[in-house]
Amino acid sequence: MALLDEELVEYWLNNNGFFCMRGVKSGLGEIDFLCIRPTGKGFEAWQVEVTVSFRPIGYIGGNTNAKKRTDDEVREGVRQWVVKKFTDDKKVARRDEILPNANWQYVLVCGEAKYPVELDYLADSGVEVIRYSDVIDDLVNKASIVNSNAGNIVEILRYAEKHRR
């Protein structure tokens, strides 16, 4: 399902004016998307990570098991996740190779979170959280300008929405 989720997110990003590089290798890790969009002042640059779960059983950050954590442990898990996904030296170096001196915005597209407070802590850490449901709603309700396999899926979603009882 992750590939399908990422394909829909990429389609959404493209329809919002972003050029995207997908699956950018960074050492042993990977960056889901590096995206740029021209503005009047240069480029807007986003690093986008996608994690979509419809029935989450654990935490997003740190050790992902479902064992109950203290608030401090939750915050530490989120901090670790932000480093792993966005601020690790290898990720920074890879972004700088592609677009030097850019002011990268960190974005997480996520589905459900078993512990929604993690999303608040991510926002506190400078990560913009965009809900996957909002991406889908935006795709269903706006005209699409990019044709791809994801576009066919969006047409199915629009059809289902139109014929919902």
C-alpha positions as a Python dict, from the first residue, in 0.01 Angstrom:
ca = {
    (1, 'M'): (0, 0, 0),
    (2, 'A'): (291, 237, 65),
    (3, 'L'): (369, 271, -305),
    (4, 'L'): (7, 355, -382),
    (5, 'D'): (-4, 610, -99),
    (6, 'E'): (318, 769, -221),
    (7, 'E'): (189, 777, -578),
    (8, 'L'): (-124, 963, -467),
    (9, 'V'): (83, 1206, -258),
    (10, 'E'): (314, 1268, -554),
    (11, 'Y'): (12, 1330, -778),
    (12, 'W'): (-121, 1578, -520),
    (13, 'L'): (216, 1754, -497),
    (14, 'N'): (241, 1777, -878),
    (15, 'N'): (-109, 1922, -895),
    (16, 'N'): (0, 2183, -643),
    (17, 'G'): (287, 2296, -864),
    (18, 'F'): (574, 2090, -724),
    (19, 'F'): (837, 1905, -922),
    (20, 'C'): (922, 1594, -720),
    (21, 'M'): (1214, 1359, -687),
    (22, 'R'): (1095, 1035, -530),
    (23, 'G'): (1294, 777, -336),
    (24, 'V'): (1612, 983, -307),
    (25, 'K'): (1890, 766, -160),
    (26, 'S'): (2077, 904, 139),
    (27, 'G'): (2341, 665, 269),
    (28, 'L'): (2149, 356, 375),
    (29, 'G'): (1832, 561, 413),
    (30, 'E'): (1589, 712, 171),
    (31, 'I'): (1402, 1040, 143),
    (32, 'D'): (1045, 985, 23),
    (33, 'F'): (1024, 1312, -174),
    (34, 'L'): (1228, 1621, -241),
    (35, 'C'): (998, 1876, -400),
    (36, 'I'): (1051, 2223, -541),
    (37, 'R'): (801, 2479, -659),
    (38, 'P'): (895, 2807, -826),
    (39, 'T'): (789, 3126, -653),
    (40, 'G'): (846, 3493, -725),
    (41, 'K'): (1150, 3480, -496),
    (42, 'G'): (1313, 3157, -615),
    (43, 'F'): (1206, 2812, -505),
    (44, 'E'): (994, 2670, -227),
    (45, 'A'): (1160, 2345, -116),
    (46, 'W'): (988, 2064, 73),
    (47, 'Q'): (1115, 1735, 203),
    (48, 'V'): (807, 1516, 231),
    (49, 'E'): (785, 1191, 423),
    (50, 'V'): (477, 971, 389),
    (51, 'T'): (352, 732, 654),
    (52, 'V'): (-4, 616, 607),
    (53, 'S'): (-161, 372, 848),
    (54, 'F'): (-534, 318, 871),
    (55, 'R'): (-518, 107, 1189),
    (56, 'P'): (-200, 208, 1371),
    (57, 'I'): (-86, -10, 1658),
    (58, 'G'): (222, 174, 1783),
    (59, 'Y'): (408, 500, 1797),
    (60, 'I'): (541, 696, 1499),
    (61, 'G'): (870, 792, 1662),
    (62, 'G'): (1137, 602, 1850),
    (63, 'N'): (1070, 237, 1921),
    (64, 'T'): (739, 184, 1739),
    (65, 'N'): (594, -80, 1970),
    (66, 'A'): (267, -13, 2153),
    (67, 'K'): (411, -26, 2507),
    (68, 'K'): (276, 271, 2704),
    (69, 'R'): (519, 563, 2725),
    (70, 'T'): (554, 864, 2946),
    (71, 'D'): (513, 1205, 2787),
    (72, 'D'): (891, 1256, 2798),
    (73, 'E'): (943, 923, 2620),
    (74, 'V'): (691, 1023, 2351),
    (75, 'R'): (870, 1356, 2300),
    (76, 'E'): (1207, 1179, 2279),
    (77, 'G'): (1068, 930, 2027),
    (78, 'V'): (943, 1217, 1810),
    (79, 'R'): (1281, 1392, 1838),
    (80, 'Q'): (1456, 1072, 1725),
    (81, 'W'): (1215, 1035, 1434),
    (82, 'V'): (1273, 1395, 1318),
    (83, 'V'): (1650, 1337, 1324),
    (84, 'K'): (1617, 1005, 1140),
    (85, 'K'): (1388, 1144, 870),
    (86, 'F'): (1492, 1509, 830),
    (87, 'T'): (1797, 1640, 1018),
    (88, 'D'): (2045, 1351, 998),
    (89, 'D'): (2376, 1476, 852),
    (90, 'K'): (2344, 1246, 549),
    (91, 'K'): (1994, 1373, 470),
    (92, 'V'): (2108, 1736, 500),
    (93, 'A'): (2411, 1670, 278),
    (94, 'R'): (2198, 1495, 16),
    (95, 'R'): (1947, 1782, 4),
    (96, 'D'): (2232, 2033, -24),
    (97, 'E'): (2380, 1836, -317),
    (98, 'I'): (2051, 1870, -501),
    (99, 'L'): (1959, 2228, -412),
    (100, 'P'): (2230, 2411, -217),
    (101, 'N'): (2133, 2682, 31),
    (102, 'A'): (1762, 2603, 11),
    (103, 'N'): (1537, 2660, 309),
    (104, 'W'): (1384, 2312, 325),
    (105, 'Q'): (1042, 2277, 485),
    (106, 'Y'): (981, 1945, 658),
    (107, 'V'): (646, 1784, 581),
    (108, 'L'): (486, 1462, 702),
    (109, 'V'): (181, 1326, 522),
    (110, 'C'): (20, 1080, 759),
    (111, 'G'): (-294, 875, 798),
    (112, 'E'): (-417, 782, 1142),
    (113, 'A'): (-203, 816, 1453),
    (114, 'K'): (-268, 593, 1752),
    (115, 'Y'): (-122, 866, 1972),
    (116, 'P'): (-225, 1201, 1816),
    (117, 'V'): (-9, 1393, 2063),
    (118, 'E'): (287, 1281, 1850),
    (119, 'L'): (150, 1495, 1567),
    (120, 'D'): (145, 1796, 1800),
    (121, 'Y'): (505, 1727, 1902),
    (122, 'L'): (606, 1693, 1536),
    (123, 'A'): (452, 2033, 1464),
    (124, 'D'): (637, 2174, 1767),
    (125, 'S'): (958, 2035, 1610),
    (126, 'G'): (902, 2228, 1287),
    (127, 'V'): (740, 1950, 1086),
    (128, 'E'): (424, 2045, 901),
    (129, 'V'): (173, 1762, 939),
    (130, 'I'): (-66, 1713, 649),
    (131, 'R'): (-334, 1452, 696),
    (132, 'Y'): (-368, 1193, 419),
    (133, 'S'): (-745, 1241, 432),
    (134, 'D'): (-692, 1610, 342),
    (135, 'V'): (-475, 1509, 46),
    (136, 'I'): (-748, 1271, -77),
    (137, 'D'): (-1022, 1532, -22),
    (138, 'D'): (-819, 1789, -214),
    (139, 'L'): (-766, 1548, -504),
    (140, 'V'): (-1132, 1451, -518),
    (141, 'N'): (-1259, 1810, -501),
    (142, 'K'): (-1015, 1991, -732),
    (143, 'A'): (-955, 1961, -1102),
    (144, 'S'): (-645, 1756, -1179),
    (145, 'I'): (-385, 1867, -1429),
    (146, 'V'): (-146, 1572, -1428),
    (147, 'N'): (-226, 1241, -1593),
    (148, 'S'): (-90, 925, -1433),
    (149, 'N'): (-201, 599, -1276),
    (150, 'A'): (-278, 798, -963),
    (151, 'G'): (-509, 1013, -1176),
    (152, 'N'): (-712, 702, -1257),
    (153, 'I'): (-740, 625, -887),
    (154, 'V'): (-857, 981, -821),
    (155, 'E'): (-1126, 936, -1089),
    (156, 'I'): (-1246, 623, -906),
    (157, 'L'): (-1256, 817, -577),
    (158, 'R'): (-1454, 1097, -745),
    (159, 'Y'): (-1698, 844, -889),
    (160, 'A'): (-1744, 682, -547),
    (161, 'E'): (-1800, 1023, -385),
    (162, 'K'): (-2055, 1120, -649),
    (163, 'H'): (-2251, 796, -606),
    (164, 'R'): (-2228, 770, -228),
    (165, 'R'): (-2564, 691, -75),
}
